[in-house]
XYZ file of C-alpha atoms in Angstrom:
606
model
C 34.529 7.258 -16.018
C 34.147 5.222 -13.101
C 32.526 6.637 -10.178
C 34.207 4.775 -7.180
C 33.344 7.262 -4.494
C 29.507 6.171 -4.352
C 27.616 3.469 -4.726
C 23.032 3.635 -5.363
C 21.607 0.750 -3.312
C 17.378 0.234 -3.172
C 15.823 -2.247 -0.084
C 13.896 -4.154 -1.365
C 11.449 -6.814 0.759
C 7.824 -8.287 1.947
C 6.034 -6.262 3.931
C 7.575 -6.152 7.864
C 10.560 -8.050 6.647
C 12.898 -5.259 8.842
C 13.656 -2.754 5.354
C 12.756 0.409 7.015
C 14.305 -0.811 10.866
C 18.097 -1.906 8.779
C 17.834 1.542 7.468
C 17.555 3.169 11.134
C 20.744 0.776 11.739
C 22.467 1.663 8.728
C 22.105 5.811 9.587
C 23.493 5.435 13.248
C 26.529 3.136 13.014
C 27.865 5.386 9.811
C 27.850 7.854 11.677
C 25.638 9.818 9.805
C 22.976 9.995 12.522
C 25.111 11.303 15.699
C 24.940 9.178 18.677
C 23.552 11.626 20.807
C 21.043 12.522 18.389
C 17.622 10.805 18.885
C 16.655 9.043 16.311
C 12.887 7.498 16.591
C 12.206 4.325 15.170
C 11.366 3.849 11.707
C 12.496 7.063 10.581
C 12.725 6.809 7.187
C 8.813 6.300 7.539
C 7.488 9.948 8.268
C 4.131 9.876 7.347
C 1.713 9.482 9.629
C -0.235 6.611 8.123
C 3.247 4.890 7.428
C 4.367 5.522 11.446
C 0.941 4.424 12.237
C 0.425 1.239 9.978
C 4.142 0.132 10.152
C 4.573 -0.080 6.506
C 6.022 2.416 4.174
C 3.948 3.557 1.443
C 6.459 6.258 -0.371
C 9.571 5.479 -1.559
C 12.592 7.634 0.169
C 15.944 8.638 -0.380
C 18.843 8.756 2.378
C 22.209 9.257 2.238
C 25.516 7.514 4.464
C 29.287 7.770 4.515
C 31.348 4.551 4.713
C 35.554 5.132 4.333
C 35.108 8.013 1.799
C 32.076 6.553 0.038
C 28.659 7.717 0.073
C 25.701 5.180 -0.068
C 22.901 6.688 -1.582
C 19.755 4.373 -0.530
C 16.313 4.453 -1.252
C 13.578 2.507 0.729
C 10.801 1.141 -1.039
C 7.663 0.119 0.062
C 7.142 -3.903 0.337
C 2.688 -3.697 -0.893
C 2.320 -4.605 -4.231
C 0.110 -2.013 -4.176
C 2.763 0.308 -4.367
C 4.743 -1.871 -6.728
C 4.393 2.226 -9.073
C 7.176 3.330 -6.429
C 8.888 0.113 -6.426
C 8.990 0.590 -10.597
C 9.935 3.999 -10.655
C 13.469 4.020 -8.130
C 14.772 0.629 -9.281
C 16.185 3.150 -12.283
C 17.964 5.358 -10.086
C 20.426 2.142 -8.565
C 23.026 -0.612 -9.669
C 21.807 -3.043 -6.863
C 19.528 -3.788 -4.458
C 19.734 -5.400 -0.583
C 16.871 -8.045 -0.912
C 15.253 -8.603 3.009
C 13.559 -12.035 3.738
C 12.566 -12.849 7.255
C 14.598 -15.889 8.928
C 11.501 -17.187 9.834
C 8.832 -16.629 7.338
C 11.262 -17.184 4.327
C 10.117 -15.365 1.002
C 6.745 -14.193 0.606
C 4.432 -13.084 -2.166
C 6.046 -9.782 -2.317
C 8.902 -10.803 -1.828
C 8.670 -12.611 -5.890
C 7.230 -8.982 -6.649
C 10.034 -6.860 -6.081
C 12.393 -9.899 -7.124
C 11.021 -10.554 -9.715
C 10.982 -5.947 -10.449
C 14.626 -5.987 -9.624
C 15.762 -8.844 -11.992
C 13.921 -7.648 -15.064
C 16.128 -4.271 -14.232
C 19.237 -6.513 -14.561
C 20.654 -5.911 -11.177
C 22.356 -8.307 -9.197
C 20.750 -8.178 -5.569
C 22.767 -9.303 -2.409
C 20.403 -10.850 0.006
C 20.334 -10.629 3.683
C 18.734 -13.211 5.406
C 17.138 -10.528 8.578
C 15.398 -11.483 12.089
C 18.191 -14.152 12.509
C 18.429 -13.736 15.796
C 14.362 -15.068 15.887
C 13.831 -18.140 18.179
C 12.331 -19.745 15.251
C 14.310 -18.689 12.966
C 15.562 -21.016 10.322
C 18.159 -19.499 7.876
C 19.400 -22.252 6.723
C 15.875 -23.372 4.930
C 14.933 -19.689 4.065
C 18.562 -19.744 1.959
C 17.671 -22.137 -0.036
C 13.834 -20.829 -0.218
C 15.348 -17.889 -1.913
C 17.616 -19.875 -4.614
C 14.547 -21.686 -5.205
C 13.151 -18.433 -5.770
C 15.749 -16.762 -8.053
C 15.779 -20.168 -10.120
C 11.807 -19.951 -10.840
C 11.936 -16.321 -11.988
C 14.343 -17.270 -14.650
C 17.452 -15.339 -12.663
C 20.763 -15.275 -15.175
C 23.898 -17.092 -13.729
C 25.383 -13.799 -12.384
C 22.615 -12.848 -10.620
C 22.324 -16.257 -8.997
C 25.879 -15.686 -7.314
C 24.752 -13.630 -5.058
C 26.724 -13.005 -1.219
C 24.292 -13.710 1.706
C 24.885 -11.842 4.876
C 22.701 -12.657 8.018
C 21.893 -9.884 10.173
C 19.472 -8.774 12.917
C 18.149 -4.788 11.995
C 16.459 -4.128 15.379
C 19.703 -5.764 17.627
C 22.142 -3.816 14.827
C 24.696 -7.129 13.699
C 25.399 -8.308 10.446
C 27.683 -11.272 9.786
C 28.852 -13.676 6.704
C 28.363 -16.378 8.750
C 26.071 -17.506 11.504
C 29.001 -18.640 13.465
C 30.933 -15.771 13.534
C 31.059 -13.128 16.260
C 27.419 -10.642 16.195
C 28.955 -7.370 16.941
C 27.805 -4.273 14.493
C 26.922 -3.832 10.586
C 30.136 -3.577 9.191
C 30.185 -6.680 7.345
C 27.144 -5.802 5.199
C 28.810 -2.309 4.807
C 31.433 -4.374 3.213
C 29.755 -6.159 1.064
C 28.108 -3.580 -0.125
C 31.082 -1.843 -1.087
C 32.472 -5.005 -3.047
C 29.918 -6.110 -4.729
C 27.665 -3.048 -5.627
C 28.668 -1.936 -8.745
C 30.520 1.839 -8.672
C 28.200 3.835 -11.661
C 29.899 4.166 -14.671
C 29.259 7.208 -16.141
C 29.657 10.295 -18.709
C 30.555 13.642 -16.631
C 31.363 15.610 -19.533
C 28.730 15.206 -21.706
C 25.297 17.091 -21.542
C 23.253 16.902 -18.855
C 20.498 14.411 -18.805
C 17.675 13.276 -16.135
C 14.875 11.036 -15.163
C 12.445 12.002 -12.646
C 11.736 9.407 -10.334
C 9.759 10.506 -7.491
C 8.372 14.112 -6.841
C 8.941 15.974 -3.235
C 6.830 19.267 -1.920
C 8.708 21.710 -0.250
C 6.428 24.631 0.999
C 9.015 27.363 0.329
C 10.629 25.897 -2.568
C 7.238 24.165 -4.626
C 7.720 20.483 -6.625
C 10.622 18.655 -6.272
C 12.181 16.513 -8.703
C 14.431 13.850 -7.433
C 16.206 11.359 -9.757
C 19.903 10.228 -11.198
C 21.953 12.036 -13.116
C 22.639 9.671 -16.065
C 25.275 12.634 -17.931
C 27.079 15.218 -17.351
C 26.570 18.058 -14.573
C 24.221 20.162 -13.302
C 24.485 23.682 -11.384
C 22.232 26.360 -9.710
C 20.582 28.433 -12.049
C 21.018 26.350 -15.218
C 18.462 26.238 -17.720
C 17.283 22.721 -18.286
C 14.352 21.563 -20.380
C 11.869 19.102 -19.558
C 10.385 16.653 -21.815
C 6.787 14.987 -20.823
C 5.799 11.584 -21.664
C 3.601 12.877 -24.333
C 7.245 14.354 -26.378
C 5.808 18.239 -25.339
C 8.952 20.391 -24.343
C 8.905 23.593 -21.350
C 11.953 24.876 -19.895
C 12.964 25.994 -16.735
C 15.705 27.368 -14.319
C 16.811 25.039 -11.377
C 16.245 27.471 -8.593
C 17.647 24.864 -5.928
C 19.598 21.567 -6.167
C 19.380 19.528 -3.464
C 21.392 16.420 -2.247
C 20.526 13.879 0.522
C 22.672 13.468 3.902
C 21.129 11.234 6.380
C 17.301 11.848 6.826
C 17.670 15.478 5.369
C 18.091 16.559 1.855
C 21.076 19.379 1.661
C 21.927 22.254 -1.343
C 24.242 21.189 -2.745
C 26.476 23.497 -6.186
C 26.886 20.926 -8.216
C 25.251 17.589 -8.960
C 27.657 15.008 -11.575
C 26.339 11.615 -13.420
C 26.031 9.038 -10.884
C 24.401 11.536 -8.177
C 21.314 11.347 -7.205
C 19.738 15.001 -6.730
C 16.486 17.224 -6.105
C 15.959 19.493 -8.533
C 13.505 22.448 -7.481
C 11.925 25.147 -10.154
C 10.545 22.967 -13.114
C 6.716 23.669 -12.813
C 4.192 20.810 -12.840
C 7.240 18.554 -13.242
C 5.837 14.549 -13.111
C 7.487 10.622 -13.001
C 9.292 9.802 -15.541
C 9.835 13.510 -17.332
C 13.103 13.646 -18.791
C 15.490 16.867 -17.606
C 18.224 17.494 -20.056
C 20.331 20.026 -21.442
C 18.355 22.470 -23.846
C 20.958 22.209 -26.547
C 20.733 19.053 -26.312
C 17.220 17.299 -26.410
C 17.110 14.071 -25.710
C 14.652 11.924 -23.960
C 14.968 8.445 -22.226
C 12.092 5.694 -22.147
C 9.677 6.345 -20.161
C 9.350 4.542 -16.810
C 7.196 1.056 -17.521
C 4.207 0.834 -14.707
C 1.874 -2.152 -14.580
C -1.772 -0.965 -15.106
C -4.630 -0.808 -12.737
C -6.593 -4.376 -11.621
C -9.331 -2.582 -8.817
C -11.605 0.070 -10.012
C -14.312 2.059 -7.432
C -16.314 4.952 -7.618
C -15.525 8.383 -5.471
C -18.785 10.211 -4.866
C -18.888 13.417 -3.696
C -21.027 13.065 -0.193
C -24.773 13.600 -0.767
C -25.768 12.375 2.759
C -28.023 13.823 5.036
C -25.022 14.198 7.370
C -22.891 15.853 4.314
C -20.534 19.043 5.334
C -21.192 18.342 9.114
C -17.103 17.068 9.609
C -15.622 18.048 6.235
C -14.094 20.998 5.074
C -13.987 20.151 1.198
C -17.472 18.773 0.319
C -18.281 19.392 -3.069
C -17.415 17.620 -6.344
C -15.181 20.377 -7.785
C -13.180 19.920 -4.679
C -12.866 16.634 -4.806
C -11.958 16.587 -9.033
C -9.040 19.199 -8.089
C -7.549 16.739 -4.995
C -7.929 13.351 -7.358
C -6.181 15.437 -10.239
C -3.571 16.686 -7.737
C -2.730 13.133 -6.592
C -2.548 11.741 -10.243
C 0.618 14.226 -10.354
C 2.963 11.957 -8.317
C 0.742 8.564 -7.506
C 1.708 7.253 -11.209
C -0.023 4.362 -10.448
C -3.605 5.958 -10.291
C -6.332 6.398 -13.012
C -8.931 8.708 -13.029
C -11.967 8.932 -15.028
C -14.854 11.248 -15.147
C -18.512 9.499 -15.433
C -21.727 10.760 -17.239
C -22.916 11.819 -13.370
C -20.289 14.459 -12.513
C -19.992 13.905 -9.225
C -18.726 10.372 -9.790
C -15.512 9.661 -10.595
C -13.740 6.250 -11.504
C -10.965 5.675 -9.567
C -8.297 2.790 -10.749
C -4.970 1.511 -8.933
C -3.429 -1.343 -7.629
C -5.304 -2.611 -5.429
C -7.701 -2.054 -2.050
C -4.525 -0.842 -0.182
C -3.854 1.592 -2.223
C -6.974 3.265 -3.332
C -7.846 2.708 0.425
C -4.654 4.476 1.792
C -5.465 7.572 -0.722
C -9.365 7.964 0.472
C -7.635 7.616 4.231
C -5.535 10.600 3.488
C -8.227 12.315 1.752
C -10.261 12.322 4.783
C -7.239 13.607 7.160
C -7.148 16.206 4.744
C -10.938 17.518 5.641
C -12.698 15.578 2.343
C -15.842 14.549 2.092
C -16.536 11.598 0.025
C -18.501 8.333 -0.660
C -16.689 5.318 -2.032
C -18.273 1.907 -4.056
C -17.381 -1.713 -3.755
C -13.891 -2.598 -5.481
C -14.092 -3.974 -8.797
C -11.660 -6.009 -10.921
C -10.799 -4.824 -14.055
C -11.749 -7.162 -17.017
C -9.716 -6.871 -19.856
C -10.125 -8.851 -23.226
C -7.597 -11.570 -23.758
C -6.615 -13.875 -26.324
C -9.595 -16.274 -25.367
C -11.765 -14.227 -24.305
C -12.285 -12.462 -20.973
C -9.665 -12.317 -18.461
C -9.503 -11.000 -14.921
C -6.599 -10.477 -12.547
C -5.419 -13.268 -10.348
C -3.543 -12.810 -7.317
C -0.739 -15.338 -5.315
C -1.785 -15.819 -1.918
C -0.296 -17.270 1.175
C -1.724 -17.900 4.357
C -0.378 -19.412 7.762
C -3.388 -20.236 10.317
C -3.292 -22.933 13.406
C -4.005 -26.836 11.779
C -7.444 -26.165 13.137
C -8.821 -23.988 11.507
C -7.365 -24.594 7.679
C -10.273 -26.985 6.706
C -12.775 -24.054 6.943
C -9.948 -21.615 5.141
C -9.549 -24.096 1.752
C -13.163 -24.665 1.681
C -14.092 -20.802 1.204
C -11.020 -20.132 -1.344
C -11.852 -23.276 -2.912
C -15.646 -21.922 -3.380
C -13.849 -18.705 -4.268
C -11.912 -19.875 -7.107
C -8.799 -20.648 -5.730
C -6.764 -23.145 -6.895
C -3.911 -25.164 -4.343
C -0.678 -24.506 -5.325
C 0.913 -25.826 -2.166
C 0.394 -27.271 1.772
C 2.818 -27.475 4.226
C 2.300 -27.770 8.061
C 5.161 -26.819 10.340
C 6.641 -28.619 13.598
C 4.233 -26.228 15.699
C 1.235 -27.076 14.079
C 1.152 -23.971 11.775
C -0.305 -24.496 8.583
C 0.706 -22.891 5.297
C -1.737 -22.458 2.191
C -0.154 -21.018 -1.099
C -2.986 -20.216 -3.616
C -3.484 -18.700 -6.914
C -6.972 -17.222 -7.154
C -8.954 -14.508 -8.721
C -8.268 -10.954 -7.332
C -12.013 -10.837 -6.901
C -12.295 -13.810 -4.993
C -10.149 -11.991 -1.793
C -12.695 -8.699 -1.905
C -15.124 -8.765 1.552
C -12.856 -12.543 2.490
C -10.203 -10.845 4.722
C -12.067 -9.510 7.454
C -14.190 -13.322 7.604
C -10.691 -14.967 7.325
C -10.141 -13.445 10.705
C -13.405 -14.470 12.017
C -12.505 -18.143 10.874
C -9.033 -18.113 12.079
C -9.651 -16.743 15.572
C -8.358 -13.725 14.296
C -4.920 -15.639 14.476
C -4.086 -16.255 11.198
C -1.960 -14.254 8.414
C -3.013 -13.423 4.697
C -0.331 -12.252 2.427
C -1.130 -11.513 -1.742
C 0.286 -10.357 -4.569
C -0.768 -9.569 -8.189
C 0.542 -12.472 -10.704
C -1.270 -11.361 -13.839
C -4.328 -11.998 -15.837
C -6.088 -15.008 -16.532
C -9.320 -16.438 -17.665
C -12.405 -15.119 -16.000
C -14.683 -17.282 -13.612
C -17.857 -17.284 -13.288
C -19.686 -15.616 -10.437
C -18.806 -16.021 -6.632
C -20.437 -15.956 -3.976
C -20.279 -12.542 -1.669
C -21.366 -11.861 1.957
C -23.824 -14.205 2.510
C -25.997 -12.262 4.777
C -28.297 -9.467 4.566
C -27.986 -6.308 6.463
C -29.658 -4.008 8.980
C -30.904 -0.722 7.151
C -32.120 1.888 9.427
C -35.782 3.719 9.100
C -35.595 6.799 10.247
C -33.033 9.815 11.565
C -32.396 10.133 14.858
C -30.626 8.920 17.900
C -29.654 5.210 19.003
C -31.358 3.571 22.014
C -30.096 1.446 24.116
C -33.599 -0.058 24.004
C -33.782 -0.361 20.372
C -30.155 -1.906 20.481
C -31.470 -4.902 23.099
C -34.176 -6.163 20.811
C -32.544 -5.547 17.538
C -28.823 -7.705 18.384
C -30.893 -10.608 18.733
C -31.408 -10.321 15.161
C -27.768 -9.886 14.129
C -25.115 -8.140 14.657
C -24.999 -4.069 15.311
C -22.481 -1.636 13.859
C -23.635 1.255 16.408
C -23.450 2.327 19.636
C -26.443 4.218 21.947
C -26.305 7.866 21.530
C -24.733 7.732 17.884
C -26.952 9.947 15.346
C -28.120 7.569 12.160
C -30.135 8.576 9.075
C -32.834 6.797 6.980
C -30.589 4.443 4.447
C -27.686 3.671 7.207
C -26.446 0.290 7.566
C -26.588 -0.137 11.193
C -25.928 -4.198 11.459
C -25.340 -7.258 9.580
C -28.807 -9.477 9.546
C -28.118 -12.899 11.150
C -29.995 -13.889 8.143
C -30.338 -13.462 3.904
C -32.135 -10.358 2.840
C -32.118 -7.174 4.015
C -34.185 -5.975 6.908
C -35.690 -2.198 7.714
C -35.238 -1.335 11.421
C -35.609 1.402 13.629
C -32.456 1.663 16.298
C -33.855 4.755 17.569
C -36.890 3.177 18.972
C -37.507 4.967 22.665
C -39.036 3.284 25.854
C -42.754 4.539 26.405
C -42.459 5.407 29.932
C -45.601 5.106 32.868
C -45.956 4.890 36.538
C -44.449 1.539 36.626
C -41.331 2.155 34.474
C -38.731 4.160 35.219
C -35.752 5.865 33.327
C -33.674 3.793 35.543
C -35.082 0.458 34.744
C -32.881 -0.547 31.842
C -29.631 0.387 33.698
C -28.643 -3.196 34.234
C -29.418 -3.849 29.840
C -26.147 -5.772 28.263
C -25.541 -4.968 24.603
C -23.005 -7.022 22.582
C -19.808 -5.156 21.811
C -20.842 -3.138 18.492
C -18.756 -4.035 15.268
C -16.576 -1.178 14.107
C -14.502 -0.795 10.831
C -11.820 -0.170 9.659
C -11.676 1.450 5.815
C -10.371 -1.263 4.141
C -12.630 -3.472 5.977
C -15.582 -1.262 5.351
C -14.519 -1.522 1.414
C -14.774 -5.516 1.681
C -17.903 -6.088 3.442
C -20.137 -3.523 1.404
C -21.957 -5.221 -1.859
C -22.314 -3.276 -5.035
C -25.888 -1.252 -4.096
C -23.975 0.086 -0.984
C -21.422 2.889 -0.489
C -18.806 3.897 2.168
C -19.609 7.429 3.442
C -15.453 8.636 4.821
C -15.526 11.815 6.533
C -12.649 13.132 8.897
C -14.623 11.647 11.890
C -17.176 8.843 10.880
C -16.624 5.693 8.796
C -20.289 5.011 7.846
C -21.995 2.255 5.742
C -25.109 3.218 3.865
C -27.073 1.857 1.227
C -27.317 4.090 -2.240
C -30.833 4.211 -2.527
C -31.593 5.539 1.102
C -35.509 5.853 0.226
C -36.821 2.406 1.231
C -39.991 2.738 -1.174
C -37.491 3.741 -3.751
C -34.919 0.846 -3.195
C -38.140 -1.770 -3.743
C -39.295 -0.359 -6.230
C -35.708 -1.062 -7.972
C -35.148 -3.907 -6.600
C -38.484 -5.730 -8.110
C -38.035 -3.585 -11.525
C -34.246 -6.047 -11.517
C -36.263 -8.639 -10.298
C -39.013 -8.117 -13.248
């Protein structure tokens, strides 16, 4: 049976290539989103990091009405990072709208979730989006993107593909540049014509793979997916099938189906749909739902394996339990092995200490957005340098390697290719554009880019871009050189001075501010130097009869250095942690006992 009254669609594109803003288009001029109703930007992005960050991280589901045909379409992040939620949807649809920027033309991610959706056999339609840019050249992007289809090995069908030009945040969409800009019908259209209606089996027994996982606080886990067969109701018992071939059943309690930005009960859910299912317990990705008289269970859903492993430490800090709400170890083993429940992506190891645990995934973004929401959510915890994940190969060892791409003013690229180069980057392309802007593709060891993206800004002016994605494994180089500079440890608890701060900046530069509280152990600046150096920021002016409290009031201290988490996670070298509470980002050493820290350091030495 032929389904022609819907059509599954997934956006796929780079990071801030417009997938998330075309979806805000998409809702209002369907109608689906009244006019009168307000409709903040980005709204498929609800979480607060996503809102905050501009990128989404989860994958969602919405729903649209165009002449008696729903659109059910799911928005995917563009990260690499979160290439498990990329994986896990492109299941659930015959074709996907592929977004490349007018300007920028494809980008690293952009050959990720290509190169996902081809080995899924769809056949994409691409929109060429921000055409309306005053630099925008669609004409060169266009044939950026055959390029593109050719090199990963596209079949002849999927090279056909329409192109529609559009501009998401002025709402137009046309077949032609020359045509008139006035709404998004046309890529309505063509969505219509040349996404495939589902065929599918409505009478046969019900069958389902679980794609993503909801919370509802009333309701408990939900299970969203397609329907591959047949039909399901309220109250039917289904039975669920884990990874591991162990069977449970359960009652569907709710069924849910999506309508704009809202998911909506629905009776009855037919092949072809795709539906929430609410009342399986403990139900994960890639579970298979099907009829209990009939057991059958599809393949599960394929996700590429961790490359960036750091420790989570439950916070041992003089300062520990001052912010947090959930401090201990137990607490934070019961939050990692709630998120391993729906971030398929994630690994999650227990150590020989037990209040360390490995922590794998995709990369710094995504172990860094997890320990972000951690903290939001009142943990506690202490975090390691990332670490690539070695694996043995064919020849030997191999580490992952990463495509990069960087546009920076012709200025500055000299200093940029001579600290990849030293990083173990190899050229794979140079091109510098009509306004001087210089672009640097690179393929180089994932552990070449940890602690380089915060001193790429530093070299660039903080003007430059750094895009990378994950390419795969390859032969492991030797070692590379990491911050080259010591840092500031502090030697005692108490509370910064501004007179403390004067002296010490001439010796580097300071990551605290006067009246902050530090402890013994606490990175407090970066020494303008090699080696490490003990200090004491909370040294206090000895005052007499000819100095006054009043006599530094006209001191200058340089603007301190603040970070960021993911920037926090780059600079620190391996004998330092991250200590992320709801309220402080700190840097500390792990050894805080200086006589203990020499001690080890001249046993490695010995």
């Amino acid at each position: 049976m032929l389904r022609r009254d819907i059509r599954n669609i997934a956006i796929i594109a780079h990071v801030d290539h417009g997938k998330t803003t075309l979806v805000d288009g998409l809702l209002r001029q369907s109608g689906t989103v009244a006019a009168h109703q307000r409709l903040k930007d980005r709204a498929m992005d609800k979480l607060d990091l996503e809102q905050e960050r501009g990128i989404t991280i989860l994958s969602k589901n919405t729903a649209i009405r165009w002449k008696d045909t729903t659109i059910n379409i799911v928005d995917t992040p563009g990260h690499s990072d979160f290439g498990g939620e990329v994986e896990r949807v492109l299941g659930m649809v015959d074709s996907v709208l592929l977004l490349v920027d007018a300007a920028e033309g494809p980008m690293p991610q952009t050959r990720f979730v290509l190169r996902k959706a081809l080995g899924h056999n769809l056949r994409p339609i691409v929109v060429i989006n921000k055409a309306d840019r005053p630099d925008a050249r669609p004409d060169e992007v266009l044939d950026m993107v055959f390029d593109l289809f050719v090199a990963l090995e596209a079949t002849d069908a999927q090279l056909d593909f329409p192109v529609i030009y559009a501009s998401a945040r002025e709402g137009w969409a046309v077949r032609d540049l020359k045509q008139d800009r006035v709404d998004l019908a046309p890529l309505f259209e063509t969505i219509l014509a040349r996404v495939p209606a589902p065929t599918v089996d409505v009478e046969g027994p019900f069958q389902m793979q679980v794609a993503t996982i909801d919370y509802n606080e009333f309701v408990g886990r939900i299970s969203i997916g397609r329907i591959i067969r047949g039909r399901v109701r309220r109250n039917d018992m289904v039975t669920a099938i884990a990874i591991d071939g162990t069977q449970r059943k359960g009652k569907v309690t709710k069924l849910n189906g999506f309508h704009g930005l809202e998911q909506v009960e629905i009776d009855v859910g037919e092949a072809g749909d795709i539906v929430g299912i609410a009342g399986i317990l403990d139900a994960l990705p890639g579970e298979t739902f099907c009829d209990p008289n009939t057991i059958e269970s599809l393949p599960p859903i394929a996700v590429d394996e961790p490359t960036i492993t750091m420790e989570f430490i439950a916070n041992n800090g003089p300062f520990a339990g001052r912010d947090g709400k959930h401090v201990t170890s137990r607490k934070v083993r019961e939050r990692l092995a709630r998120e391993l429940q729906s971030n398929v992506s994630l690994r999650v190891e227990d150590t020989e200490q037990p209040d360390v645990f490995k922590v794998s995934g995709r990369g710094e973004l995504h172990l860094g957005i997890l320990i972000e929401t951690m903290r939001r959510e009142g943990y506690e915890v202490m975090v390691s340098m990332p670490r690539v994940i070695i694996r043995d190969g064919q020849y030997g060892p191999e580490e992952p390697y990463e495509e990069v791409t960087i546009d920076c003013g012709e200025g500055y690229s000299g200093t940029v290719i001579q600290e990849l180069n030293e990083r173990g980057g190899e050229m794979l392309d140079l091109r510098t554009g009509e306004d001087g802007t210089v672009r640097l593709e690179y393929k180089m060891p994932s552990r070449g880019l940890i602690g380089y993206r915060s001193l790429f800004l530093t070299q660039t002016r903080g003007t430059g871009t750094l895009y990378s994605t994950f390419c795969g494994y390859g032969p492991a180089k030797g070692a590379f050189k990491r911050r080259p500079n010591g840092v500031l440890v502090v030697m005692e608890t108490g509370s910064v001075t501004t007179y403390a701060l004067e002296t010490l900046q001439d010796r580097g530069t300071i990551f605290v501010e006067p009246g902050d509280v530090v402890y013994a152990g606490q990175v407090c600046g970066e020494n303008s130097r090699q080696g490490d150096m003990v200090v004491n920021p909370c040294k206090a002016k000895k005052l007499d009869n000819m100095r006054s409290a009043t006599k530094e009031i006209d001191t200058r201290l340089d603007v301190a250095r603040k970070f960021a988490l993911e920037e926090a996670l780059e600079y620190i070298n391996d004998d330092e942690l991250v200590e992320v509470t709801p309220t402080a980002i700190r840097l500390r050493k792990r050894v805080l006992d200086h006589n203990e820290r020499r001690r080890a350091e001249k046993d490695a030495e010995g």
